[in-house]
PDB file of N, CA and C in Angstrom:
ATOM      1  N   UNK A   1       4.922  -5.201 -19.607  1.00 74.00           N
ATOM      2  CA  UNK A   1       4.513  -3.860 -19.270  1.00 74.00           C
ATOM      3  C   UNK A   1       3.089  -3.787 -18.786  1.00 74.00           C
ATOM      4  N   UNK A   2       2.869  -4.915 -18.386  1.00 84.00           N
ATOM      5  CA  UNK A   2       1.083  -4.923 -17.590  1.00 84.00           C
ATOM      6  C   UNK A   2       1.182  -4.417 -16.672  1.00 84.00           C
ATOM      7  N   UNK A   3       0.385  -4.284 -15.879  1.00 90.00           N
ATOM      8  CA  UNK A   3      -0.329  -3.525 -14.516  1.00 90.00           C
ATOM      9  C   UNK A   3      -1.364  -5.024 -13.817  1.00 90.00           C
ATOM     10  N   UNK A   4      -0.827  -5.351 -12.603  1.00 92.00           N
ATOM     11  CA  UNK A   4      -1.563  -6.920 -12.518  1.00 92.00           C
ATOM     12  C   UNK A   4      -1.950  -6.448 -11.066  1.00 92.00           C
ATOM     13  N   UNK A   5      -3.339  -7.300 -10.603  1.00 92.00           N
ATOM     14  CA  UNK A   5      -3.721  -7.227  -9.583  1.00 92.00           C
ATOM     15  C   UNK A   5      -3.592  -8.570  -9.016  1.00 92.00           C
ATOM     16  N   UNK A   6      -3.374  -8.685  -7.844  1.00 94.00           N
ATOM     17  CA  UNK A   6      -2.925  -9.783  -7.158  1.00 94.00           C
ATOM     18  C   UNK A   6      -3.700  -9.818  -6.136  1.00 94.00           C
ATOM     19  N   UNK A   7      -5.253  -9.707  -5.860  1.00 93.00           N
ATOM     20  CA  UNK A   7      -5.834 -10.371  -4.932  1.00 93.00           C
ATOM     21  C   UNK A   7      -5.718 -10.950  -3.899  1.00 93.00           C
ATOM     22  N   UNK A   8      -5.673 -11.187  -2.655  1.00 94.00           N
ATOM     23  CA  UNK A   8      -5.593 -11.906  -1.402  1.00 94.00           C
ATOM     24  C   UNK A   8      -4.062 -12.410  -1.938  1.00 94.00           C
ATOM     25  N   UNK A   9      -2.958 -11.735  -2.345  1.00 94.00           N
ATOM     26  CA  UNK A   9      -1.731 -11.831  -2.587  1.00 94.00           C
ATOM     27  C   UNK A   9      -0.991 -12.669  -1.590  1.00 94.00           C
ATOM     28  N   UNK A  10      -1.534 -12.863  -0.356  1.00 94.00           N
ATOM     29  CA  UNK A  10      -0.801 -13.745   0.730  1.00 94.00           C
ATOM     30  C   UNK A  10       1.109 -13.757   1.058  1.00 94.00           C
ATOM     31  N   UNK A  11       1.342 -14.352   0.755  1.00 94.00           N
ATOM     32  CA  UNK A  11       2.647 -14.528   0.778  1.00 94.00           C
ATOM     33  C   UNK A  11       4.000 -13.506   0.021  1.00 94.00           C
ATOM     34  N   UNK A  12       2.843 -13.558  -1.551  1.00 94.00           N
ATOM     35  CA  UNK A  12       3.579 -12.381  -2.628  1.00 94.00           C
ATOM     36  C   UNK A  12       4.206 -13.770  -3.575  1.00 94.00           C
ATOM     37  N   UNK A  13       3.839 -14.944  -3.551  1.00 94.00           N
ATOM     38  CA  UNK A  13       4.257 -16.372  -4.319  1.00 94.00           C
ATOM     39  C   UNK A  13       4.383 -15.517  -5.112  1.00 94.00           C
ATOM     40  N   UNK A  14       3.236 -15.453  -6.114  1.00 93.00           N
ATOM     41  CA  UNK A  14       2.820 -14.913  -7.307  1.00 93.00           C
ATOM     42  C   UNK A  14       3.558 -13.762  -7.694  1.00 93.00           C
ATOM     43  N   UNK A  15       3.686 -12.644  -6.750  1.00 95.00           N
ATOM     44  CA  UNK A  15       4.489 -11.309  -7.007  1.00 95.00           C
ATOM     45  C   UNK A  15       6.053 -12.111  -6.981  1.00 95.00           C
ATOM     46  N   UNK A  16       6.401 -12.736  -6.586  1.00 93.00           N
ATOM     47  CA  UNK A  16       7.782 -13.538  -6.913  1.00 93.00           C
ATOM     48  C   UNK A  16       7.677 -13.635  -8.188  1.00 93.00           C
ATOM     49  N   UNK A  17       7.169 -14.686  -8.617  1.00 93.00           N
ATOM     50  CA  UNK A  17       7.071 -15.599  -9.917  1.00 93.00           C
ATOM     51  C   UNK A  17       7.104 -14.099 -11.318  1.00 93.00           C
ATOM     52  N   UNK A  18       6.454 -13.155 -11.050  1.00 92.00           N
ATOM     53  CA  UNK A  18       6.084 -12.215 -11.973  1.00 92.00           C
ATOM     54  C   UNK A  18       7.059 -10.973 -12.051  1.00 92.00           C
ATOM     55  N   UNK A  19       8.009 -10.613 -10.945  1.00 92.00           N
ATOM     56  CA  UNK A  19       8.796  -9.965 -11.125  1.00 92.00           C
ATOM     57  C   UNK A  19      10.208 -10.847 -11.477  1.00 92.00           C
ATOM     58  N   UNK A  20      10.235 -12.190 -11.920  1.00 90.00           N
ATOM     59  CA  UNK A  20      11.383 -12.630 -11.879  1.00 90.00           C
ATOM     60  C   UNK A  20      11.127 -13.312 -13.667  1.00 90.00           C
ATOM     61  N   UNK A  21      10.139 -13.113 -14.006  1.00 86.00           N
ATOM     62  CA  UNK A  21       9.811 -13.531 -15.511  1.00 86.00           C
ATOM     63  C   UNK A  21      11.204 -12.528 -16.081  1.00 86.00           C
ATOM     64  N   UNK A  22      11.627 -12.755 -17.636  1.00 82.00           N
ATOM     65  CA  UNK A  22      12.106 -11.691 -18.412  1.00 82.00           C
ATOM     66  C   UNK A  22      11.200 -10.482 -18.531  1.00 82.00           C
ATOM     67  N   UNK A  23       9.789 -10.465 -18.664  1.00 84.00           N
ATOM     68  CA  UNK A  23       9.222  -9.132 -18.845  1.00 84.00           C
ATOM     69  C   UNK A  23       8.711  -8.953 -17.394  1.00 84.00           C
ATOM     70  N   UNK A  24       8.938  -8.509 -16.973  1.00 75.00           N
ATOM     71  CA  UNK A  24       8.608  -7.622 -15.520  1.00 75.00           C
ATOM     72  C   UNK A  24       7.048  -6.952 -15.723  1.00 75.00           C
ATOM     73  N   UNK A  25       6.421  -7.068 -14.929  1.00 82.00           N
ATOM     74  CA  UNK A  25       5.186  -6.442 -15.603  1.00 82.00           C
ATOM     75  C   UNK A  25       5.105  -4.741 -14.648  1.00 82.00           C
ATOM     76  N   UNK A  26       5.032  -3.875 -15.510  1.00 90.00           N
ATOM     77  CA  UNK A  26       4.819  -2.492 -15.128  1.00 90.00           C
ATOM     78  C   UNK A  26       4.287  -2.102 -13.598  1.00 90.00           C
ATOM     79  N   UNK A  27       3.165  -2.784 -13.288  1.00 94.00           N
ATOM     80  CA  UNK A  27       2.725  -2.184 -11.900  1.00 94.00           C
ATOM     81  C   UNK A  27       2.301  -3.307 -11.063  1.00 94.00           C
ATOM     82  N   UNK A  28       2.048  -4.068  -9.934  1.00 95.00           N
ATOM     83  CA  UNK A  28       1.554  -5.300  -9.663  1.00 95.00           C
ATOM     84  C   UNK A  28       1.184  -4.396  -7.836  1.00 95.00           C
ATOM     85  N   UNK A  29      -0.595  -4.431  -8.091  1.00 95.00           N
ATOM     86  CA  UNK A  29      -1.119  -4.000  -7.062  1.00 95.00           C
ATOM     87  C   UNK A  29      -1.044  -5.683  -6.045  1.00 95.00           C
ATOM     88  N   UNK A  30      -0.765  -5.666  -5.053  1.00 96.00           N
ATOM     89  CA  UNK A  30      -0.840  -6.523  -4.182  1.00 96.00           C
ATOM     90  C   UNK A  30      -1.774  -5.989  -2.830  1.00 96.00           C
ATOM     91  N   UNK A  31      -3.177  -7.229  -2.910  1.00 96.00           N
ATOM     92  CA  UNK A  31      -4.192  -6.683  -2.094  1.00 96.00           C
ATOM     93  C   UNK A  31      -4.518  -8.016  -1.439  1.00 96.00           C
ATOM     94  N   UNK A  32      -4.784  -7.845  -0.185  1.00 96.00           N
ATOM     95  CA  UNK A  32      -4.955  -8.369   0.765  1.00 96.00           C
ATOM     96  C   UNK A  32      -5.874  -7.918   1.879  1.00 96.00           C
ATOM     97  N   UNK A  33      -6.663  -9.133   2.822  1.00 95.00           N
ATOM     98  CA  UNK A  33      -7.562  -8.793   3.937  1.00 95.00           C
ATOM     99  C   UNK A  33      -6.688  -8.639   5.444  1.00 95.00           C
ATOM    100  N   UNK A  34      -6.098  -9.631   5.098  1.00 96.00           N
ATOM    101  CA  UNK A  34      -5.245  -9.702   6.165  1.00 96.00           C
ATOM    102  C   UNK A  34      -3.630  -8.531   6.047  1.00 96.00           C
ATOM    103  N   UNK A  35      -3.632  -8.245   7.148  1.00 96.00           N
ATOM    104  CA  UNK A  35      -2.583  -7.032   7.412  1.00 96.00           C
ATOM    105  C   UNK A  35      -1.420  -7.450   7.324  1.00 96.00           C
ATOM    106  N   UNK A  36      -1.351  -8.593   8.410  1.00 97.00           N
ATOM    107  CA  UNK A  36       0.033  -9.213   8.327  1.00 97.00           C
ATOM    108  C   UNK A  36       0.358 -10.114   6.802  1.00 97.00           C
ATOM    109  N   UNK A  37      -0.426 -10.190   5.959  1.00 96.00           N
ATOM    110  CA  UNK A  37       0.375 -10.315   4.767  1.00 96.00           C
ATOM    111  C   UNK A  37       0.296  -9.619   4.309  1.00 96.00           C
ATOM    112  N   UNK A  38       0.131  -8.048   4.060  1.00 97.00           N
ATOM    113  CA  UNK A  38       0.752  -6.581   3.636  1.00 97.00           C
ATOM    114  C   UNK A  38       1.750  -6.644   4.483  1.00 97.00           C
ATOM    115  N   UNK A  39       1.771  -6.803   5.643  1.00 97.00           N
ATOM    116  CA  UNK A  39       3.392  -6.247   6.712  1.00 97.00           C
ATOM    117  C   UNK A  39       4.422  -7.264   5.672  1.00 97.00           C
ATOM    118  N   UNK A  40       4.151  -8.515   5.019  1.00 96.00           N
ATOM    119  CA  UNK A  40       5.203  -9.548   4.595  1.00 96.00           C
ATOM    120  C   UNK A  40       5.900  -9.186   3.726  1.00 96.00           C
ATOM    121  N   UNK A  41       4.670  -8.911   2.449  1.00 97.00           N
ATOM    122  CA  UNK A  41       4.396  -8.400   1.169  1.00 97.00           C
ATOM    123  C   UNK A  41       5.804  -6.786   1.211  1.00 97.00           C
ATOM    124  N   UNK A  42       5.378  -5.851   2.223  1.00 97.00           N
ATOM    125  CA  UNK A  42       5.777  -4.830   2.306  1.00 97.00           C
ATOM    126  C   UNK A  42       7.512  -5.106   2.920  1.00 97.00           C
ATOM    127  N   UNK A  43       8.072  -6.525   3.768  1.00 97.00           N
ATOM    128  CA  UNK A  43       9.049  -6.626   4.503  1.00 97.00           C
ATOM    129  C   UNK A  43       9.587  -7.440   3.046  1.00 97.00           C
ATOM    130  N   UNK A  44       9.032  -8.221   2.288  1.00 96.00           N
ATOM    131  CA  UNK A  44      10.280  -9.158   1.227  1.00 96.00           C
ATOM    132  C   UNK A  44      10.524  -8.293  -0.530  1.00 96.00           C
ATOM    133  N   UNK A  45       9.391  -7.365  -0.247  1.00 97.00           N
ATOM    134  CA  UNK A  45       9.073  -6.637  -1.450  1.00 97.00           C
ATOM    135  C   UNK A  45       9.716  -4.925  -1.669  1.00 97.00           C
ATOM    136  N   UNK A  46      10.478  -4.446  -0.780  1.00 97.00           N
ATOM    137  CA  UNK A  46      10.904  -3.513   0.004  1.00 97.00           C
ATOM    138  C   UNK A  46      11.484  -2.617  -1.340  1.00 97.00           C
ATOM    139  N   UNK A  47      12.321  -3.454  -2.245  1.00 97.00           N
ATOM    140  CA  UNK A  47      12.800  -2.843  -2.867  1.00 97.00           C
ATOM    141  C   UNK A  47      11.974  -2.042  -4.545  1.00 97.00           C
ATOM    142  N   UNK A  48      11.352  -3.086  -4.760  1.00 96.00           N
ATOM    143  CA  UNK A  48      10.383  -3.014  -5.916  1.00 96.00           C
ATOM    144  C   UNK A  48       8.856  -1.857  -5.245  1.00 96.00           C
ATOM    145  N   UNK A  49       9.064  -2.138  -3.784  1.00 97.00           N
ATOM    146  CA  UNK A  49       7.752  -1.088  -3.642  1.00 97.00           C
ATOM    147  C   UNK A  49       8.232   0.434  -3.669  1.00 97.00           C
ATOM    148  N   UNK A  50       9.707   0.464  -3.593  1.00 97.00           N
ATOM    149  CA  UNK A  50      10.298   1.980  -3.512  1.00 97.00           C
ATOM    150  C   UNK A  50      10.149   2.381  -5.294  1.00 97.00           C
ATOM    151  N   UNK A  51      10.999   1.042  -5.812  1.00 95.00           N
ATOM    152  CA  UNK A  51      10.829   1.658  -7.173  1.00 95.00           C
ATOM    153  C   UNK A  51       9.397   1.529  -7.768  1.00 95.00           C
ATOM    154  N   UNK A  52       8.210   1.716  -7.089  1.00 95.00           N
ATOM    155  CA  UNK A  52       6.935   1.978  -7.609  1.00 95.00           C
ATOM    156  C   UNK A  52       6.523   0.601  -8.766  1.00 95.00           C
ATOM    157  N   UNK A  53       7.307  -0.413  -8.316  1.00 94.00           N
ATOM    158  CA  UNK A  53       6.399  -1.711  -8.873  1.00 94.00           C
ATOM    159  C   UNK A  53       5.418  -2.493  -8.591  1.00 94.00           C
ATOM    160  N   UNK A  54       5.632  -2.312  -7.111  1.00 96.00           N
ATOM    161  CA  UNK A  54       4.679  -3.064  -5.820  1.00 96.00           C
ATOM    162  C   UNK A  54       4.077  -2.168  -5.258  1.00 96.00           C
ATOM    163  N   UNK A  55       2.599  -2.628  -5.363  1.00 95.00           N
ATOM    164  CA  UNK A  55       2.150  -1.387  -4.231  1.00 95.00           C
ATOM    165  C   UNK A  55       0.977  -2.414  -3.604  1.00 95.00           C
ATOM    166  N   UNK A  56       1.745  -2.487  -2.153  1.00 96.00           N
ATOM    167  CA  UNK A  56       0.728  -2.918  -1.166  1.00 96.00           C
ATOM    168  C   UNK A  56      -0.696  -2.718  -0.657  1.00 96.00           C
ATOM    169  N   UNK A  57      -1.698  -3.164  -0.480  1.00 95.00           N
ATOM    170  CA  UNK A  57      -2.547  -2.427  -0.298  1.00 95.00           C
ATOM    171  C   UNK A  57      -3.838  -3.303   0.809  1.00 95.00           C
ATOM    172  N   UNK A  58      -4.159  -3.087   1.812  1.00 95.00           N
ATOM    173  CA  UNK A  58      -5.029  -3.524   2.885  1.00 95.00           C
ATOM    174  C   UNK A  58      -6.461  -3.595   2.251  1.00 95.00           C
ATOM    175  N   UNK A  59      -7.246  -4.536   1.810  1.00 93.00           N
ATOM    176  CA  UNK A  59      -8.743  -4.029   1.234  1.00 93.00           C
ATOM    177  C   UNK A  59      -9.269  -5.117   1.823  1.00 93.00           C
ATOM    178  N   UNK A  60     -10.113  -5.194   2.359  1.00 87.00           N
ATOM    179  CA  UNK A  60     -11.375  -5.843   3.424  1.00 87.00           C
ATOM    180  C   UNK A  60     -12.441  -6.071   2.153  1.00 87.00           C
ATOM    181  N   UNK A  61     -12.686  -5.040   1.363  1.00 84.00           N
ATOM    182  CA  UNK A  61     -13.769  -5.754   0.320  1.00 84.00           C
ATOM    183  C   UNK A  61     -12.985  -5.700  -0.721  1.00 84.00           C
ATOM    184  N   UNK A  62     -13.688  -5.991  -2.272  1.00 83.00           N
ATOM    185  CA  UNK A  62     -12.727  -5.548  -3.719  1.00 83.00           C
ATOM    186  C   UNK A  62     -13.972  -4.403  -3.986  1.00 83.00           C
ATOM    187  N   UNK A  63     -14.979  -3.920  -3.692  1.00 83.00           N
ATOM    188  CA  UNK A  63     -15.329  -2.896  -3.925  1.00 83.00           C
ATOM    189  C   UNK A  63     -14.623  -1.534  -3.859  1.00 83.00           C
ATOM    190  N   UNK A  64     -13.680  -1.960  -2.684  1.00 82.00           N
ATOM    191  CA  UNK A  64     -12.502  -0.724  -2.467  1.00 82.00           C
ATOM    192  C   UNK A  64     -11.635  -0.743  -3.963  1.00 82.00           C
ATOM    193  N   UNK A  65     -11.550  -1.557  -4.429  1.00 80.00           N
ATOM    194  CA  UNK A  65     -10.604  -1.774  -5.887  1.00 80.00           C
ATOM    195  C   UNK A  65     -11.234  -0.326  -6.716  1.00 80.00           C
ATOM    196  N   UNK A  66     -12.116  -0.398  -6.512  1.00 76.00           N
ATOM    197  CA  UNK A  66     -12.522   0.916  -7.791  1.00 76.00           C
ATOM    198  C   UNK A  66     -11.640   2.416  -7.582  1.00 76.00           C
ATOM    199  N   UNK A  67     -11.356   2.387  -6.678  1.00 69.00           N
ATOM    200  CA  UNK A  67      -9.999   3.244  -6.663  1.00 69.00           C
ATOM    201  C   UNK A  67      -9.013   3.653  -7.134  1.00 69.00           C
ATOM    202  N   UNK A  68      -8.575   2.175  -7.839  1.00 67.00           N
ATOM    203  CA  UNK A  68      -7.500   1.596  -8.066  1.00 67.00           C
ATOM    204  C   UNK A  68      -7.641   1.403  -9.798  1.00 67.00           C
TER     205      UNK A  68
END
């Protein structure tokens, strides 16, 4: 039931590995510089970002994180 940040998330490896554990973790922000791995993130993750598990997100600095 965590809430995980996934940093320069790239591919979404990691967002694999963590939604496929037995405990699913509650929220998993996936942040990235690059766009086209949000477009990936957002094309293999499609279903978990509707049900509000994944949430993609474009950030150029992590100062933008304080948002979040």
């Amino acid at each position: 039931g965590a809430s995980i940040l996934d940093y320069g998330c790239g591919k979404g490896d990691f967002i694999n590995l963590l939604l496929n554990k037995s405990e699913s973790p509650k929220i998993i922000l996936a942040a990235d510089a690059d766009s086209s791995m949000i477009n990936t993130i957002s094309n293999l993750f499609s279903d978990p970002i509707k049900r509000g598990i994944v949430t993609p997100k474009l950030i150029s600095n992590p100062s933008e994180l304080s948002d979040y």
